[in-house]
CSV table of C-alpha atoms and ligand atoms in Angstrom, one decimal:
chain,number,residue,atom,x,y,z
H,18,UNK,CA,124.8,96.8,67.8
H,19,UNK,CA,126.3,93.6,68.6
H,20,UNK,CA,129.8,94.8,68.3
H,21,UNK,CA,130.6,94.8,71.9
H,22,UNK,CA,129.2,91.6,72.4
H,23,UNK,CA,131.9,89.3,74.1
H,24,UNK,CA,131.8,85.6,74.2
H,25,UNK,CA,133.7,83.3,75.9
H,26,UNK,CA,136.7,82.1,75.0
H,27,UNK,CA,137.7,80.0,71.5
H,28,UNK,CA,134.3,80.7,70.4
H,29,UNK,CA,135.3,84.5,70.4
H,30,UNK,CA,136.6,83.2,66.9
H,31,UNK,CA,135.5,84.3,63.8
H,32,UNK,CA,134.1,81.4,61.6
H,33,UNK,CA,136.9,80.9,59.3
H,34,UNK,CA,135.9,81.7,55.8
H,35,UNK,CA,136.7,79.7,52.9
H,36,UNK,CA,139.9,81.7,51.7
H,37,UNK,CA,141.1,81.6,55.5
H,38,UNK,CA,140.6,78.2,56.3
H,39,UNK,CA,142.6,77.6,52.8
H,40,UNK,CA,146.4,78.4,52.6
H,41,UNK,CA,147.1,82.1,52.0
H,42,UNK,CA,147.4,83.5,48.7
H,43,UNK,CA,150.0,86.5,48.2
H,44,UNK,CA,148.6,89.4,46.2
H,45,UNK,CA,151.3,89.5,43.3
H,46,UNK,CA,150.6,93.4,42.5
H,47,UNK,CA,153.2,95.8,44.0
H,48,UNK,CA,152.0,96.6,47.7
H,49,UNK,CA,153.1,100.6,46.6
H,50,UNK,CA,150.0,100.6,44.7
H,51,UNK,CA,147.6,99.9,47.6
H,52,UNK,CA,149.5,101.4,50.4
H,53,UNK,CA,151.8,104.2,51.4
H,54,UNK,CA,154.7,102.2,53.2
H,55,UNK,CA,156.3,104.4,55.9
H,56,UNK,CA,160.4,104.6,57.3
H,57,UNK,CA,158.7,104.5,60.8
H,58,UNK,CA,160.1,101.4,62.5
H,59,UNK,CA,157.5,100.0,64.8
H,60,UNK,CA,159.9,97.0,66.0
H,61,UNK,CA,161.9,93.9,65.3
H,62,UNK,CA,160.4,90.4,64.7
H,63,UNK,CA,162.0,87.0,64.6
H,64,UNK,CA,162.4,87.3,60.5
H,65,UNK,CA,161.5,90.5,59.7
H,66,UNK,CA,161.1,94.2,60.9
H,67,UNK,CA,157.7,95.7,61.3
H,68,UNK,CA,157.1,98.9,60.0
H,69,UNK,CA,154.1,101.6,59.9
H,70,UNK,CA,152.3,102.1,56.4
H,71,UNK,CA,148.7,103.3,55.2
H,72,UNK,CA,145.8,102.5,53.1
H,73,UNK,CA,146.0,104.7,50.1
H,74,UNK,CA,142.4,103.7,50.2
H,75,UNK,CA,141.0,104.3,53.2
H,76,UNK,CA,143.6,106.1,54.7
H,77,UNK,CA,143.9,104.2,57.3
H,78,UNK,CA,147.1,102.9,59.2
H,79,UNK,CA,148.1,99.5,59.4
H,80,UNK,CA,151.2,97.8,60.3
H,81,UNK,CA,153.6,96.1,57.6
H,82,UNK,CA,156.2,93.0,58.8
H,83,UNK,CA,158.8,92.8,55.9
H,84,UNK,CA,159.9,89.3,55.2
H,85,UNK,CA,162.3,87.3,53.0
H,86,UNK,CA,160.4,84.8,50.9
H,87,UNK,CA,161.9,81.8,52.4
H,88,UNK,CA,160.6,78.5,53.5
H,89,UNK,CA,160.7,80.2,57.4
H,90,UNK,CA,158.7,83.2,55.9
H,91,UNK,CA,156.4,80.9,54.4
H,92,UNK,CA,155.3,79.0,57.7
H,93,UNK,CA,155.3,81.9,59.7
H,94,UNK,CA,153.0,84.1,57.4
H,95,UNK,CA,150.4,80.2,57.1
H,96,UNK,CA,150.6,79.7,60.8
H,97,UNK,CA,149.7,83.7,61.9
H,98,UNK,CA,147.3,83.7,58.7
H,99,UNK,CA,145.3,80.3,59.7
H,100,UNK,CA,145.0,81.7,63.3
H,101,UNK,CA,144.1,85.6,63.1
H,102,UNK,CA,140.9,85.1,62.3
H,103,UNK,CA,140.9,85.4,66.7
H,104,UNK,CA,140.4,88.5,68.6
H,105,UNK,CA,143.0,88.2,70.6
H,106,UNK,CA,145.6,87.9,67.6
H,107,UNK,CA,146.9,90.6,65.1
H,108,UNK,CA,144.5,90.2,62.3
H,109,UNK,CA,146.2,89.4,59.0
H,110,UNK,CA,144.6,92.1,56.8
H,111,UNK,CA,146.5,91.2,53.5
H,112,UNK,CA,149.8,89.3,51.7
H,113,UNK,CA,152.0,90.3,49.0
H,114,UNK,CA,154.7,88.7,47.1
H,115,UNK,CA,157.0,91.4,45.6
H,116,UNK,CA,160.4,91.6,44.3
H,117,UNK,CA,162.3,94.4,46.8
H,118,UNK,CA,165.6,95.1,45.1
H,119,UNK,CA,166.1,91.5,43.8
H,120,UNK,CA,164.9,89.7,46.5
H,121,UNK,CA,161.6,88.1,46.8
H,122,UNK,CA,159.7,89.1,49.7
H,123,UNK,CA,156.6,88.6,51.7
H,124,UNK,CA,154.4,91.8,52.8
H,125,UNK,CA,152.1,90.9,55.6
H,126,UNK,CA,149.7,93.7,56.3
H,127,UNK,CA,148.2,93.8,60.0
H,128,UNK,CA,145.6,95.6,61.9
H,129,UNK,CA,147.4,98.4,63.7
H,130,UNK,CA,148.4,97.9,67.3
H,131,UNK,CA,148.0,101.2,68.4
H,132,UNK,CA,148.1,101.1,72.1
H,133,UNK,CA,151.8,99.8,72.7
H,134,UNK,CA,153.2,96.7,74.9
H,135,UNK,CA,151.1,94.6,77.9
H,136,UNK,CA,154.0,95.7,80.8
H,137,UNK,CA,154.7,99.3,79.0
H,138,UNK,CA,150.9,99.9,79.9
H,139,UNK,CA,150.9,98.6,83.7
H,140,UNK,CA,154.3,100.8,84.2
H,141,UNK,CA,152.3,103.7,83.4
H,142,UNK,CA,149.9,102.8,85.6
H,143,UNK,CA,151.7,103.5,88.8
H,144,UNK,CA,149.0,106.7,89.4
H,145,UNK,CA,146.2,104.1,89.3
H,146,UNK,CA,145.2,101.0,90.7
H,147,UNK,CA,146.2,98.3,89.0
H,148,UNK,CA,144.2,95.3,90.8
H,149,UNK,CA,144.0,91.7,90.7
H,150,UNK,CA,140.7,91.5,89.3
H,151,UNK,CA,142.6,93.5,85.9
H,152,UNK,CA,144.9,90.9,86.0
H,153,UNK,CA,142.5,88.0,85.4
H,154,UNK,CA,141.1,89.9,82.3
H,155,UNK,CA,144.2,90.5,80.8
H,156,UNK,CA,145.6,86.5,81.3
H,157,UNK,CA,141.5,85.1,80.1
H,158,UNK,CA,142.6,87.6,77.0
H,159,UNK,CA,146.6,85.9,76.6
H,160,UNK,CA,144.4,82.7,77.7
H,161,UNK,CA,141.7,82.9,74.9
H,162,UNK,CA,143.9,83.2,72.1
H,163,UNK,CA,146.6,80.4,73.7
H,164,UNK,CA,143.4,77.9,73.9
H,165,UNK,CA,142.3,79.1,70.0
H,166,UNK,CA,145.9,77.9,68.9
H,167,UNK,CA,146.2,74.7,71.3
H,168,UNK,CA,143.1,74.0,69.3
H,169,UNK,CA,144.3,74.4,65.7
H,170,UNK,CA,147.2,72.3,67.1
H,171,UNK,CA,149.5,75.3,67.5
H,172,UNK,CA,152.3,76.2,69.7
H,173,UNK,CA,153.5,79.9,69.7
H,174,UNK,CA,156.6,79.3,71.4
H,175,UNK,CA,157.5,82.8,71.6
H,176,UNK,CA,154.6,83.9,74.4
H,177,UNK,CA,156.7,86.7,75.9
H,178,UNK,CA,155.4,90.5,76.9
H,179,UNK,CA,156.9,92.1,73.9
H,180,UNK,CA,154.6,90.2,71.3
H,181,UNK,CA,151.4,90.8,73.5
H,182,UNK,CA,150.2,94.5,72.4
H,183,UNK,CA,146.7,96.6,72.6
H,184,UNK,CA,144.7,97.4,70.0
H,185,UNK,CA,144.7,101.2,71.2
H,186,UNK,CA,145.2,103.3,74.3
H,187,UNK,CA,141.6,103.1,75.6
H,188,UNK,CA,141.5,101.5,78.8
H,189,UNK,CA,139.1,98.6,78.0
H,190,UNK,CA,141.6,98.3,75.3
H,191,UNK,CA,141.6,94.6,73.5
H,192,UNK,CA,144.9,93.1,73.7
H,193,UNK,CA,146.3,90.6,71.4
H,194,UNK,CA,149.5,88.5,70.5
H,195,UNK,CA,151.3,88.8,67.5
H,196,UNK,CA,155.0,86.9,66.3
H,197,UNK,CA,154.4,83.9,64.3
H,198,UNK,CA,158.4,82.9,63.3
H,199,UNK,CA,158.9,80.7,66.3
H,200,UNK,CA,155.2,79.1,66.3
H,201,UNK,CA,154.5,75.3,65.1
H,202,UNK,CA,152.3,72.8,64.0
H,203,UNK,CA,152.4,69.9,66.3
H,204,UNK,CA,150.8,67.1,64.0
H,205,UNK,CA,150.7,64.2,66.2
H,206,UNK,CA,152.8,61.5,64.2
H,207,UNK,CA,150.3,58.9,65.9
H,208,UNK,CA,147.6,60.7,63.6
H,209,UNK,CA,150.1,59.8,60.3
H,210,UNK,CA,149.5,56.0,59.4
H,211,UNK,CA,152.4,56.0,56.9
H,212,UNK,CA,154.6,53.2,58.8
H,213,UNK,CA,153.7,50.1,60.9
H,214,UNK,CA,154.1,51.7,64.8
H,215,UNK,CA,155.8,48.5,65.8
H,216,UNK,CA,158.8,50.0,64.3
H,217,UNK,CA,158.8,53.3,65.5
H,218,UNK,CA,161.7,55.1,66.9
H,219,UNK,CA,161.0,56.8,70.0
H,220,UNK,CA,162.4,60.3,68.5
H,221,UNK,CA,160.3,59.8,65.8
H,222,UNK,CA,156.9,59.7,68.0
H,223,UNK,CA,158.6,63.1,69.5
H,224,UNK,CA,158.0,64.8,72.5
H,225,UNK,CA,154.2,64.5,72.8
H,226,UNK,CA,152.6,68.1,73.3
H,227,UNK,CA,156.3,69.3,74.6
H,228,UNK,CA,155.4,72.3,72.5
H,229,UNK,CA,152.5,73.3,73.8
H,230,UNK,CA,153.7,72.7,77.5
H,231,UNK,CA,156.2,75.7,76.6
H,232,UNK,CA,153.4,78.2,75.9
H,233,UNK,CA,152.0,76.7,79.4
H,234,UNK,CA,155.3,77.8,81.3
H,235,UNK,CA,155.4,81.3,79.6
H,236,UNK,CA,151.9,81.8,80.7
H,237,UNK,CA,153.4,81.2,84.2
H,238,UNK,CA,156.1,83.6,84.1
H,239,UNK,CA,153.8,86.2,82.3
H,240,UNK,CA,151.2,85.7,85.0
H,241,UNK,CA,153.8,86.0,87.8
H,242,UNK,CA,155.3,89.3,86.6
H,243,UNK,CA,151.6,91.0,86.3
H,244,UNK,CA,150.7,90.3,89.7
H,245,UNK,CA,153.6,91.4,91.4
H,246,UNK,CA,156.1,93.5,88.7
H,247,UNK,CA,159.0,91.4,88.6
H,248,UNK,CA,159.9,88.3,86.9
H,249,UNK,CA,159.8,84.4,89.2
H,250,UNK,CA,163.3,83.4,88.3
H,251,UNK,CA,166.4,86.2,87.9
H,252,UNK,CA,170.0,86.4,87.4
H,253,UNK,CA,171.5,87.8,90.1
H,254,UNK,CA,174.8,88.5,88.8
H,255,UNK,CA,174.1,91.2,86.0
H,256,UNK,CA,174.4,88.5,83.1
H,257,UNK,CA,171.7,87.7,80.7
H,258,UNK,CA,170.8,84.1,82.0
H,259,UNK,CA,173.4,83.2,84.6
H,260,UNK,CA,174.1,79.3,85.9
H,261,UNK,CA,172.6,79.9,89.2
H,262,UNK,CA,169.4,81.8,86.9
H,263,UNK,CA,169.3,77.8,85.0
H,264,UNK,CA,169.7,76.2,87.9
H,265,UNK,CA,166.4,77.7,89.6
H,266,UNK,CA,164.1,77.5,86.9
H,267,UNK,CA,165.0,73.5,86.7
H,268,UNK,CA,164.5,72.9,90.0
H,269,UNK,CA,161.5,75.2,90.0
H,270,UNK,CA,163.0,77.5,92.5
H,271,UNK,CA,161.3,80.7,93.6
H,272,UNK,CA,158.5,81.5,95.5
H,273,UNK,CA,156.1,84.6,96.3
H,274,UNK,CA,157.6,86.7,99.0
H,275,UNK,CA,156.2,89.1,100.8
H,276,UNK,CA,154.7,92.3,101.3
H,277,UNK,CA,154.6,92.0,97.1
H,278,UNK,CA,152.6,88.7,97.4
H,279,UNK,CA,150.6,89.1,100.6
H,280,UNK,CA,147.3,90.5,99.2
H,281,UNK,CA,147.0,87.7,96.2
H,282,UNK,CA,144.5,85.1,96.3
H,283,UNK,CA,146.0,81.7,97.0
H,284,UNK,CA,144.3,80.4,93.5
H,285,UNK,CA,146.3,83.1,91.2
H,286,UNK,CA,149.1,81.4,93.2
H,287,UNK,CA,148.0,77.8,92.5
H,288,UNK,CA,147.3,78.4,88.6
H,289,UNK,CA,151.1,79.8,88.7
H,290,UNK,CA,152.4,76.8,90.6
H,291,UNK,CA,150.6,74.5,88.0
H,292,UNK,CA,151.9,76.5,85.2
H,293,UNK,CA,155.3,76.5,86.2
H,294,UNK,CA,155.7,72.7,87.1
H,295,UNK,CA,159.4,71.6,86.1
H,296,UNK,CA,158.0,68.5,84.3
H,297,UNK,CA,156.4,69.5,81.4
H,298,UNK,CA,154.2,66.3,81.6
H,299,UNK,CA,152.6,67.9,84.4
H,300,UNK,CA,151.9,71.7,84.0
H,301,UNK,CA,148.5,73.0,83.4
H,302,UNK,CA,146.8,72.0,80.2
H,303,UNK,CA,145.3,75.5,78.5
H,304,UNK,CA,142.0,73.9,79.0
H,305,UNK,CA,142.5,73.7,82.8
H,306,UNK,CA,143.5,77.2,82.7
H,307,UNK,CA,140.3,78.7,80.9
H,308,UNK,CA,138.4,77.1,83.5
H,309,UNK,CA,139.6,77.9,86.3
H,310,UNK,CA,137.0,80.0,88.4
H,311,UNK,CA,139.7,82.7,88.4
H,312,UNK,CA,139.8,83.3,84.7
H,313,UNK,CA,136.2,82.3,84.2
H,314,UNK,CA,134.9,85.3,86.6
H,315,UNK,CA,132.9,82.8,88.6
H,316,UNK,CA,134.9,83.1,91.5
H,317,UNK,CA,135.1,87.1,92.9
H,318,UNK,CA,138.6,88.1,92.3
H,319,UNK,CA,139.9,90.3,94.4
H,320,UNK,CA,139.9,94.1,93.7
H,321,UNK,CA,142.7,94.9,95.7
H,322,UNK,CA,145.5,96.9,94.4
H,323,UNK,CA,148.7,94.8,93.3
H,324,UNK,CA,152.2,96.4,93.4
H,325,UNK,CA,153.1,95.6,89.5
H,326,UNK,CA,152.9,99.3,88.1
H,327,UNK,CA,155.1,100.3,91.5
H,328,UNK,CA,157.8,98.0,90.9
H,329,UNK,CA,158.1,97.7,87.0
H,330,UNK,CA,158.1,101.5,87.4
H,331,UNK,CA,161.0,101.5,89.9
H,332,UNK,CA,163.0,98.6,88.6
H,333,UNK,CA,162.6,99.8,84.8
H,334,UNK,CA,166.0,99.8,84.2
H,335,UNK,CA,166.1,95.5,84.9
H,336,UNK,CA,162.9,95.3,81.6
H,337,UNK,CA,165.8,94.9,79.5
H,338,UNK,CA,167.4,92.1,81.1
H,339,UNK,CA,164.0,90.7,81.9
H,340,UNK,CA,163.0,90.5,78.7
H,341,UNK,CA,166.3,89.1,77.3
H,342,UNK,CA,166.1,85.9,80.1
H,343,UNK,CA,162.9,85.5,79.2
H,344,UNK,CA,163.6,85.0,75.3
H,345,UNK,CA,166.8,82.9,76.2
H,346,UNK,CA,165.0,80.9,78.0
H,347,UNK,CA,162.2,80.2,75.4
H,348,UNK,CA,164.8,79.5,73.2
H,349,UNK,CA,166.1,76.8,75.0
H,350,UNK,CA,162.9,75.0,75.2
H,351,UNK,CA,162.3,75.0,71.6
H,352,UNK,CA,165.2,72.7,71.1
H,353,UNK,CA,163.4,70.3,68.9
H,354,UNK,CA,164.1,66.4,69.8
H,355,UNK,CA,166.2,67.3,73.1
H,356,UNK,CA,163.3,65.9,75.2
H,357,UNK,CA,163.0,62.4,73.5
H,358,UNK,CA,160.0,60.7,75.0
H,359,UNK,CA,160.9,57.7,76.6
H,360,UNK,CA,158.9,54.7,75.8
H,361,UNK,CA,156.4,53.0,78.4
H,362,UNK,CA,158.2,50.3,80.0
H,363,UNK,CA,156.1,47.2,78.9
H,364,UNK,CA,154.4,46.4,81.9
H,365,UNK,CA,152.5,49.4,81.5
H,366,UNK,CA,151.2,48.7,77.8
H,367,UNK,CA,148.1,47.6,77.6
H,368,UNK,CA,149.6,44.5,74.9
H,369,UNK,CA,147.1,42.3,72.9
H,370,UNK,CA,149.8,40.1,71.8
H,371,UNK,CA,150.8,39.5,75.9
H,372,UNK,CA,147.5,39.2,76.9
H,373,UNK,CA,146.5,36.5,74.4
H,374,UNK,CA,149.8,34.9,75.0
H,375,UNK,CA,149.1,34.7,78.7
H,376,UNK,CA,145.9,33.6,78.4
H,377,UNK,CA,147.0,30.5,76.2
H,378,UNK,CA,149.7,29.7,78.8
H,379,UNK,CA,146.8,29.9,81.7
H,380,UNK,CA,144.9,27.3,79.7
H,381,UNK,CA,147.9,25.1,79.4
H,382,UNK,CA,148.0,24.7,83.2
Z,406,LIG,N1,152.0,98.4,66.3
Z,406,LIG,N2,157.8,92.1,69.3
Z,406,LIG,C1,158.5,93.3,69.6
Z,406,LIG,C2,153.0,96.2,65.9
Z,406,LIG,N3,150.8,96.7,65.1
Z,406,LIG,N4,155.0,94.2,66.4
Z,406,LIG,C3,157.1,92.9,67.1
Z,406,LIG,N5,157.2,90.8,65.7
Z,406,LIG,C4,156.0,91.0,65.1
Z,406,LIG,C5,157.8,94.1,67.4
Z,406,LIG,C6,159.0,93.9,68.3
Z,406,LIG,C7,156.6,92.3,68.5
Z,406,LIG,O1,155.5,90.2,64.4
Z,406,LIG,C8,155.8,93.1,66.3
Z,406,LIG,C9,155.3,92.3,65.4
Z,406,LIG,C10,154.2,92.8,64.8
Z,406,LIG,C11,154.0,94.0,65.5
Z,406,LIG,C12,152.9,94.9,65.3
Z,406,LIG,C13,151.7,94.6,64.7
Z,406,LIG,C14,150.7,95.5,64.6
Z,406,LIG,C15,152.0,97.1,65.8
Z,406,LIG,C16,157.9,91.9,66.3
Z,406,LIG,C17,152.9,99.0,67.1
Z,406,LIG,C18,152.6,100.4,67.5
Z,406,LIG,C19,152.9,100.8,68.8
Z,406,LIG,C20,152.6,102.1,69.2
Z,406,LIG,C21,152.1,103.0,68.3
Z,406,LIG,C22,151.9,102.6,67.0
Z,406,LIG,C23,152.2,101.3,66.6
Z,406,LIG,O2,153.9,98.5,67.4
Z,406,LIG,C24,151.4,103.6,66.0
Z,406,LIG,F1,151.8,104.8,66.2
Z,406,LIG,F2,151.8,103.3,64.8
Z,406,LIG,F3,150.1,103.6,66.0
């Protein structure tokens, strides 16, 4: 009765039980005995393939990512377990630890994703209207499950359209983000009192919520592509990320030409200009985003048709390339340490020691 029930955002959530809110604990039993694992390839992730395999119980299909047991494994399998408890990320369903022809490995056992990839959908779309309106309930979806990580402190760092699938091929189909090897846990070093912060090199303090400001930026380009069908920044020389391709997204080059743009509402175009701000310092914060009248559904979003399904249809044969610039250039922002924060010049520290120092010399005069 209250299945459909949808509530807003982070509190969409289930209550994290006591196991999940614990680290995971790998079944040690071999998986073979609880499911039927299948050859059928259902893709490639960061660490591991993902392959299809069944409940010998309930007969039911579910999808299985192979990894090595190593310390990489490890964090991906803690971070994705800590944070599927969302409905808008692959549920964790269970975890082994087996020994696969001498190697240790982890099983991780996920809901299936039946219905396929986000821009794989809209592409087959073209016979329909695909409208703005659409597009605002697929980003509060990408949106509500950004916001749930943020939250736990969180960065994905690999928010790109292959790792955001639907649950099945209906059309009010639930979609949800999956790929946990590049996320993160951003524990603020000003939260660990283990040294005097006196001392404290700036790398150390590290770049701030850099991480986070990544997802923020892959939200744009996400956002950008669904509304009009091709990507905001583009080699234009064939090559995977060109010069000229680096060179734009730094200066924040692109715009929304027309006839492709003209029917958007000018806030969809704000929230992407906020999102793709060249200074990470000042892009949209995820909870800016989720409440923004566009994504909230206070503000009437236009149900006009968009020409996404038209042109990924058309220019199908650029996905590829598309999809490779997109996950070069996620990779360059995860370059831990490169963005070392600088430290506030000392006028602009509020200083207890200058203050009381300056005081003393007023009352000397
Ligand atoms: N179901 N990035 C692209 C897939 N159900 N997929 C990728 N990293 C992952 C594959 C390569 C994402 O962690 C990935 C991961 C996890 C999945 C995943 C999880 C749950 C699926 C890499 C399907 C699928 C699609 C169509 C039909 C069917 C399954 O991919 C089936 F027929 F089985 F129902």
């Amino acid at each position: 009765m209250f299945a459909k029930l949808r509530l807003p955002f982070s509190s969409q959530a289930r209550a994290p039980n006591a196991a999940q809110a614990r680290a995971f604990r790998p079944k040690k039993n071999v998986i073979t005995e609880d499911y039927d694992i299948s050859k059928q390839v259902l893709g490639l992730g960061v660490n591991g393939k993902v392959l299809a395999c069944t409940s010998k119980k309930t007969k039911e299909r579910y999808a299985l990512k192979v990894l090595r047991d190593v310390a990489k494994a490890r964090r991906e399998v803690d971070l994705h377990w800590r944070a599927g408890s969302h409905l808008n990320i692959v549920n964790i369903v269970d975890v082994y630890e087996n020994k696969y022809s001498g190697n240790k490995c982890l099983l991780v056992v996920m809901e299936c994703m039946e219905g396929g990839e986000l821009f794989d959908r809209i592409q087959k779309r073209a016979d329909q209207a695909f409208t703005e309106k659409e597009a605002s309930v697929i980003m509060r979806q990408i949106c509500s499950a950004v916001s749930y990580l943020h939250h736990l402190n969180i960065a994905h760092r690999d928010l790109k359209p292959e790792n955001l699938l639907y649950k099945s091929k209906d059309l009010d189909s639930v979609l949800k983000l999956t790929d946990f090897g590049f996320a993160k846990e951003v524990t603020s070093t000003l939260q660990t009192p283990c040294y005097t912060p006196y001392y404290v090199a700036p790398e150390v303090l590290g770049p701030e919520r850099y991480d986070m400001s990544c997802d923020m930026w892959s939200l744009g380009v996400i956002m950008y592509i669904l509304l009009c069908g091709f990507p905001p920044f583009y080699s234009n020389c064939g090559a995977p990320i060109s010069a000229g391709m680096k060179k734009r997204i730094r200066r924040g080059e692109y715009d929304f030409p027309n006839p492709e743009w003209n029917d958007v509402s000018k806030e969809a175009k704000d929230i992407i200009r906020s999102l793709l701000k060249t200074d990470p310092n000042d892009r949209m914060k995820i909870d800016e985003m989720i409440a923004h009248p566009w994504l909230t559904g206070k503000m009437d979003v236009p149900n006009v048709s968009l020409t996404a399904p038209r042109v990924l249809q058309e220019e199908s044969e650029m996905w590829t390339d598309v999809q490779e610039e997109m996950s070069h250039a996620l990779a360059e922002m995860r370059v831990d340490g490169d963005q070392v924060k600088k430290i506030k010049e000392m006028g602009e520290l509020k200083n207890p020691i200058l203050d009381r120092r300056a005081k003393k010399q007023q009352g000397k005069n």
